[in-house]
mmCIF file of C-alpha atoms in Angstrom:
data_model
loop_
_atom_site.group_PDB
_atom_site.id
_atom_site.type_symbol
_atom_site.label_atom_id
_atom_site.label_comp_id
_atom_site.label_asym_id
_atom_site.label_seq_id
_atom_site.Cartn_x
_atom_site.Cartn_y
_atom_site.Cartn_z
ATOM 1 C CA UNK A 174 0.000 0.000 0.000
ATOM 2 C CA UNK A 175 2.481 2.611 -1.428
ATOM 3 C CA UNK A 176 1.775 6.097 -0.127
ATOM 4 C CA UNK A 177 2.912 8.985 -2.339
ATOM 5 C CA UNK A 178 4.734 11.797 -0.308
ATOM 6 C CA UNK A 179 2.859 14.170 -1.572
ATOM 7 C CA UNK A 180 -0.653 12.881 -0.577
ATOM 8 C CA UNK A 181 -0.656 12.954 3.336
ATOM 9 C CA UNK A 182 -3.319 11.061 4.817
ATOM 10 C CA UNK A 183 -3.892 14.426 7.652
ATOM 11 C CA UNK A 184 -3.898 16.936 4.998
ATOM 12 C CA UNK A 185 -7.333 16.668 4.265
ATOM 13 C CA UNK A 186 -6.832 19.434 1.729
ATOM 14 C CA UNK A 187 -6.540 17.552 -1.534
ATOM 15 C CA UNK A 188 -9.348 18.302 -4.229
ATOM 16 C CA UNK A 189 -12.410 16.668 -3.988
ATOM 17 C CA UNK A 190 -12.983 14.876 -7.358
ATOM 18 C CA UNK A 191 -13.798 10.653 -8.328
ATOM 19 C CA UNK A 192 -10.288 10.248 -9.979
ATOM 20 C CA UNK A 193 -7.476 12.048 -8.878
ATOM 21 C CA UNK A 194 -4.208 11.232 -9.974
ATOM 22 C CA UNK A 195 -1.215 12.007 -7.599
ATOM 23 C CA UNK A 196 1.977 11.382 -8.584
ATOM 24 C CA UNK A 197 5.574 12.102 -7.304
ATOM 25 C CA UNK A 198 9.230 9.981 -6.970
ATOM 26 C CA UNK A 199 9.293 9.552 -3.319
ATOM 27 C CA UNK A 200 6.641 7.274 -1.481
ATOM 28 C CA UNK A 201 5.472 5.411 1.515
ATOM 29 C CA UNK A 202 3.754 2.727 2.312
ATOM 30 C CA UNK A 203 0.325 2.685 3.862
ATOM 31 C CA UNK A 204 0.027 2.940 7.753
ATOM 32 C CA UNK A 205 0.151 -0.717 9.600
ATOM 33 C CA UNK A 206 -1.091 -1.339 13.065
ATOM 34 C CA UNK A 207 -0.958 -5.205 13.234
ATOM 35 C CA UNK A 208 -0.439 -5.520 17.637
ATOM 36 C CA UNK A 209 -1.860 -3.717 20.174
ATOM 37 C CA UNK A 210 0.388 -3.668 23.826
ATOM 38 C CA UNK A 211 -1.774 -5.818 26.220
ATOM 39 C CA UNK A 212 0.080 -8.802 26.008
ATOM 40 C CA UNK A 213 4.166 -8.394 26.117
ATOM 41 C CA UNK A 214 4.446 -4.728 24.313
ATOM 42 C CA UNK A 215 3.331 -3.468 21.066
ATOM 43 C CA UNK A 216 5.299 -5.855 17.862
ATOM 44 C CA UNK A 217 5.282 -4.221 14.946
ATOM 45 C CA UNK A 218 7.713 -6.345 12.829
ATOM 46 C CA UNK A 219 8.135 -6.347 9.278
ATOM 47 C CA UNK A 220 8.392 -9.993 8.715
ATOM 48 C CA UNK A 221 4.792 -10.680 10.156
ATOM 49 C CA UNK A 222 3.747 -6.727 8.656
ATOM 50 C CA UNK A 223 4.768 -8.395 5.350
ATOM 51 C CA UNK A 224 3.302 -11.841 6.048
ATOM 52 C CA UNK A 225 -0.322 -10.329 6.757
ATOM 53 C CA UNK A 226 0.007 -7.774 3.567
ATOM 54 C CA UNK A 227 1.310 -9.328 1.117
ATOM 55 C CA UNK A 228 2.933 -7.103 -1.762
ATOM 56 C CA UNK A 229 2.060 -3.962 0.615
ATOM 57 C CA UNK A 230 5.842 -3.875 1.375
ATOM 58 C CA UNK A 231 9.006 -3.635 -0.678
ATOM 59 C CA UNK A 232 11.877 -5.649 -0.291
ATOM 60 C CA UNK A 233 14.456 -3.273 1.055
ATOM 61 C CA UNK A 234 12.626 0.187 2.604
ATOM 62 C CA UNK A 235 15.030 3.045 3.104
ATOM 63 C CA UNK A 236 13.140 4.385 6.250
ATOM 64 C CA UNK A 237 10.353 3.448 9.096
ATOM 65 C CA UNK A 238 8.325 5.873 10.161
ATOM 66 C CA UNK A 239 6.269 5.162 13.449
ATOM 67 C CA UNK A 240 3.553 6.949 15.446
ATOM 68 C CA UNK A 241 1.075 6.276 18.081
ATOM 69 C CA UNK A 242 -2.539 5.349 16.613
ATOM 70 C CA UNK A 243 -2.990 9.107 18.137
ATOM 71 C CA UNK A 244 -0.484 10.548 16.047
ATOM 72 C CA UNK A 245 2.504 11.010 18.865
ATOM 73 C CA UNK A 246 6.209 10.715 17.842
ATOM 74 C CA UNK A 247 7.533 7.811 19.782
ATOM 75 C CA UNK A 248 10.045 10.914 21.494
ATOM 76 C CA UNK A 249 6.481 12.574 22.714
ATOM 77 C CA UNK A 250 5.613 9.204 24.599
ATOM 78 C CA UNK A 251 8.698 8.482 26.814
ATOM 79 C CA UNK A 252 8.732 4.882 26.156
ATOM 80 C CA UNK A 253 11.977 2.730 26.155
ATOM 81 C CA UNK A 254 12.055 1.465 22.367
ATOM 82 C CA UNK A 255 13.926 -2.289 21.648
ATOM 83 C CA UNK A 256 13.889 -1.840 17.930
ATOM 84 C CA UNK A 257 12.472 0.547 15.440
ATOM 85 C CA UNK A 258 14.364 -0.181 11.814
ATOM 86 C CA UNK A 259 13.813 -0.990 8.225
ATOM 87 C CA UNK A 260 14.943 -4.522 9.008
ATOM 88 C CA UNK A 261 13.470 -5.736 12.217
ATOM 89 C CA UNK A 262 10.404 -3.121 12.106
ATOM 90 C CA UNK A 263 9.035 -1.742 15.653
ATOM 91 C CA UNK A 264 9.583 -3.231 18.629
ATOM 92 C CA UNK A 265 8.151 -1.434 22.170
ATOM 93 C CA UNK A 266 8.407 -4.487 25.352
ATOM 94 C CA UNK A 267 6.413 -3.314 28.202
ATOM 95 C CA UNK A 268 9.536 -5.117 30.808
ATOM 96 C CA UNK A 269 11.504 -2.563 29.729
ATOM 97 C CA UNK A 270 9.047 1.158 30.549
ATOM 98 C CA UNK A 271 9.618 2.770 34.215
ATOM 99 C CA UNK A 272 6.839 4.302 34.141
ATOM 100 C CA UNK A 273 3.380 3.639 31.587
ATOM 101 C CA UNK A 274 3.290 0.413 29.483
ATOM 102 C CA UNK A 275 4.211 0.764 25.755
ATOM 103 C CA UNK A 276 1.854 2.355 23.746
ATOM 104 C CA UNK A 277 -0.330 1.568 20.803
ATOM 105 C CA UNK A 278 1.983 2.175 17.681
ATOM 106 C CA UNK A 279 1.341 2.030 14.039
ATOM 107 C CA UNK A 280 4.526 2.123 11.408
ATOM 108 C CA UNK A 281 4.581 3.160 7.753
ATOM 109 C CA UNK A 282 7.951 2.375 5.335
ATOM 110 C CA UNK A 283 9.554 4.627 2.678
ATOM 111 C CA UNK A 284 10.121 2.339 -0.889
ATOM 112 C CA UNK A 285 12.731 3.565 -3.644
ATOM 113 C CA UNK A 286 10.657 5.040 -6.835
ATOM 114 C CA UNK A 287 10.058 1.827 -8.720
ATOM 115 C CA UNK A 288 8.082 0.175 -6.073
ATOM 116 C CA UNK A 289 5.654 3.164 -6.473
ATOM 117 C CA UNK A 290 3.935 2.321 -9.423
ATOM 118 C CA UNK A 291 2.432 4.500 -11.858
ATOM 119 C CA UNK A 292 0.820 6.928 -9.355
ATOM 120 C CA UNK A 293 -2.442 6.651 -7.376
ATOM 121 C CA UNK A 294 -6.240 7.651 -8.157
ATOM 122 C CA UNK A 295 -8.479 8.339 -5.548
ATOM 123 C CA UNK A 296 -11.913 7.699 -5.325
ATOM 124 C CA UNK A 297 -14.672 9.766 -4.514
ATOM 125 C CA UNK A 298 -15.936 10.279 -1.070
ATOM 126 C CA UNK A 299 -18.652 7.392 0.515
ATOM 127 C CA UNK A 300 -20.750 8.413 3.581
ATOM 128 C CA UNK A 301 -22.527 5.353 3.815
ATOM 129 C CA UNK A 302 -23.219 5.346 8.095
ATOM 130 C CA UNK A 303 -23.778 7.728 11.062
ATOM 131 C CA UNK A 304 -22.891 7.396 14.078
ATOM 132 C CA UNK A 305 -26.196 7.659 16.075
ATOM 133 C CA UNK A 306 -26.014 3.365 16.807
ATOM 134 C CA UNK A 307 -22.682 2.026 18.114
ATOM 135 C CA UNK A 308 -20.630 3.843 15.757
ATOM 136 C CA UNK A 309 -19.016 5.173 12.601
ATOM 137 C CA UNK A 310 -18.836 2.121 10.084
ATOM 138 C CA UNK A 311 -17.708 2.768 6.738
ATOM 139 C CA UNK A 312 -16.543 -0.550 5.995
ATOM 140 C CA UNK A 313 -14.902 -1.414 2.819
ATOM 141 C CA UNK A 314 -17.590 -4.410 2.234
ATOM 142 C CA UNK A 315 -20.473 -2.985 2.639
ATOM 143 C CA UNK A 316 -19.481 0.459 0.990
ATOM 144 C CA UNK A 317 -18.495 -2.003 -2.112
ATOM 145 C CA UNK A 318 -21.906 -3.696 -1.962
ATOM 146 C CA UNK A 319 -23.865 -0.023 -1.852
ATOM 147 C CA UNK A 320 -21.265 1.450 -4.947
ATOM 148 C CA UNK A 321 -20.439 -1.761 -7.083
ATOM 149 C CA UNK A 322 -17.675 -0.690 -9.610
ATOM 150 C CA UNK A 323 -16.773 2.304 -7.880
ATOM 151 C CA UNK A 324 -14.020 1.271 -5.541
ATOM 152 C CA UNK A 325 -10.943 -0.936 -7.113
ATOM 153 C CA UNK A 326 -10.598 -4.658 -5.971
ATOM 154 C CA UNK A 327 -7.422 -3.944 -3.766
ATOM 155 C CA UNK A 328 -7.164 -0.131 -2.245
ATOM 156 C CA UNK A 329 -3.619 1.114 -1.913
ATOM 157 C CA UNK A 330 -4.851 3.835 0.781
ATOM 158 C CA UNK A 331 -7.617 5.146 2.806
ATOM 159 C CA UNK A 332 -8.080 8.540 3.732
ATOM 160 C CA UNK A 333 -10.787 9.371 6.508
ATOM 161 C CA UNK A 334 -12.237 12.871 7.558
ATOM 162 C CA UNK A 335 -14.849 14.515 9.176
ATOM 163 C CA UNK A 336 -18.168 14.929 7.061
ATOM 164 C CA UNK A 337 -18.617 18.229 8.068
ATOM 165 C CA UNK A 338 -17.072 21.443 5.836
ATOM 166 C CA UNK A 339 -14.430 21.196 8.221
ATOM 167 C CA UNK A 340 -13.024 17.906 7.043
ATOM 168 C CA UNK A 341 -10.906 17.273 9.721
ATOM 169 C CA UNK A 342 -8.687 14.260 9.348
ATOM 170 C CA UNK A 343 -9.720 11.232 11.945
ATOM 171 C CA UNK A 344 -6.181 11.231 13.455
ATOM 172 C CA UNK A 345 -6.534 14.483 14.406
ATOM 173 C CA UNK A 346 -10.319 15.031 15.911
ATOM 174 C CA UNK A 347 -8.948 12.805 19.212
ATOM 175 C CA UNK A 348 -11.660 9.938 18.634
ATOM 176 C CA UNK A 349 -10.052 6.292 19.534
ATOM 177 C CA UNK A 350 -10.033 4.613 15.749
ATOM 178 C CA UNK A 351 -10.902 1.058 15.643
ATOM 179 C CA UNK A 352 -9.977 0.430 12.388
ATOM 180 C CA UNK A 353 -8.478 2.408 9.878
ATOM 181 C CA UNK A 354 -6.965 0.126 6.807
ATOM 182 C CA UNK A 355 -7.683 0.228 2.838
ATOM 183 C CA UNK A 356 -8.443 -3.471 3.500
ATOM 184 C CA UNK A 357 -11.288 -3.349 6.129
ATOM 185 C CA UNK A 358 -12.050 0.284 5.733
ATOM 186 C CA UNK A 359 -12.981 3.174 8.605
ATOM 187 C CA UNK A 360 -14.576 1.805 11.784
ATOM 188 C CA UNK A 361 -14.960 4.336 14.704
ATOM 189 C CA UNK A 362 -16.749 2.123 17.998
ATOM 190 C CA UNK A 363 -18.567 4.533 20.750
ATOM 191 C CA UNK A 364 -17.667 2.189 23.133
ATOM 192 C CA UNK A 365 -14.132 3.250 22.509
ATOM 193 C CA UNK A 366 -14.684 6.816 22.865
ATOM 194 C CA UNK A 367 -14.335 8.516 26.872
ATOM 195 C CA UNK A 368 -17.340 10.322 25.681
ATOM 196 C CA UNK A 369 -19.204 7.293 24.106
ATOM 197 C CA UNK A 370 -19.534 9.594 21.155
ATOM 198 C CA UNK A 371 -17.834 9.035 17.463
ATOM 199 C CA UNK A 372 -17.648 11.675 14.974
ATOM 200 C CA UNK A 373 -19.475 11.502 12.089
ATOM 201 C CA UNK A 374 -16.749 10.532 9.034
ATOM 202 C CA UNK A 375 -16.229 9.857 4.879
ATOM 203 C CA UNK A 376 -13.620 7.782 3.984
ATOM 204 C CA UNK A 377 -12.188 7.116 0.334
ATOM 205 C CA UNK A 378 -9.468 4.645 -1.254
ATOM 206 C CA UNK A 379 -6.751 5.164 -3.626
ATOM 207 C CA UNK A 380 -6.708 3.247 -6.374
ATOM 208 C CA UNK A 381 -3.930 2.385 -9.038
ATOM 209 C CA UNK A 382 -5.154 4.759 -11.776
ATOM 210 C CA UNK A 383 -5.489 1.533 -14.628
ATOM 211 C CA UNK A 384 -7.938 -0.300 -12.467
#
């Protein structure tokens, strides 16, 4: 799931529009949050990453990027980190904090230019649920089943935002994400939420522009 650098999934600014073609030298993969830290810490490796997304990754990434599911820098958190690299992946053990448990991480890789393909076409944006019953759900299934033909067989990329004018990217309006993935889609649970409240969001995919 090869993210261009110049389509950031918090911008939120990008042109509305069914196809939009982004292109540019430089990309990233999509974000991956495979582990979450209740058992031993939070294992974000690359050979189980690549394992459970097959072709997602490329065979030698230049850099890792990691952030909590929040959007912290791993810095912002204070936790002790055992690995974070482009050949191991991310490793946070809870044995080794002094203080909180590790938290919830999610890790992205940077590919060399050929492993970008030939640039990326976004759909247009699906509303297909509220949020007045347990939650946001704007799963990739049943948003394929309401729009058949209008969303490719294998997203690269999701991007999710408020449905409001505001458009304010899900990482940033503070609501706990339960899913967030091109493969299962946009899934925000009030039972997660402090305030037993989700935001109402859109979501849409990028595509590879040929499908």
């Amino acid at each position: 799931m090869i993210k261009l650098l110049s389509i950031a999934v918090i911008a939120g600014l990008l042109a509305e529009s069914n196809q939009q073609l982004a292109n540019n030298s430089e990309c990233w993969t999509d974000w991956f949050d495979r582990d979450d830290p209740s058992g031993s810490g939070d294992w974000e490796t690359l050979s189980s990453l690549r394992s459970e997304n097959p072709g997602k990754i490329c065979s030698n990434p230049v850099q890792i990027d990691v952030r909590t599911t929040t959007g912290l820098t791993v810095a912002a958190t204070g936790n002790v980190v055992f690995r974070a690299d482009t050949t191991t992946g991310f490793v946070c053990k809870n044995v080794e904090q002094t203080t909180t448990p590790c938290h919830d991480y999610r890790v992205r890789f940077s590919c060399n230019p050929p492993f970008c393909g030939g640039g990326v076409c976004w759909t247009k944006w699906f509303d297909r649920d509220n949020p007045s019953g347990t939650g946001d759900w704007e799963v990739l299934s049943s948003l394929r089943a309401e729009n058949p033909g209008d969303i490719c067989a294998y997203p690269l990329f999701i991007e999710a935002v408020t449905a409001d004018a505001s458009m304010t990217p899900a990482i940033m309006t503070g609501d706990n994400i339960y899913a967030y993935n091109p493969t299962t889609g946009f899934v925000c649970r009030k039972t997660d939420q402090a305030s037993n409240v989700c935001r109402d969001y859109k979501v849409r995919f990028g595509c590879p522009c040929s499908y």
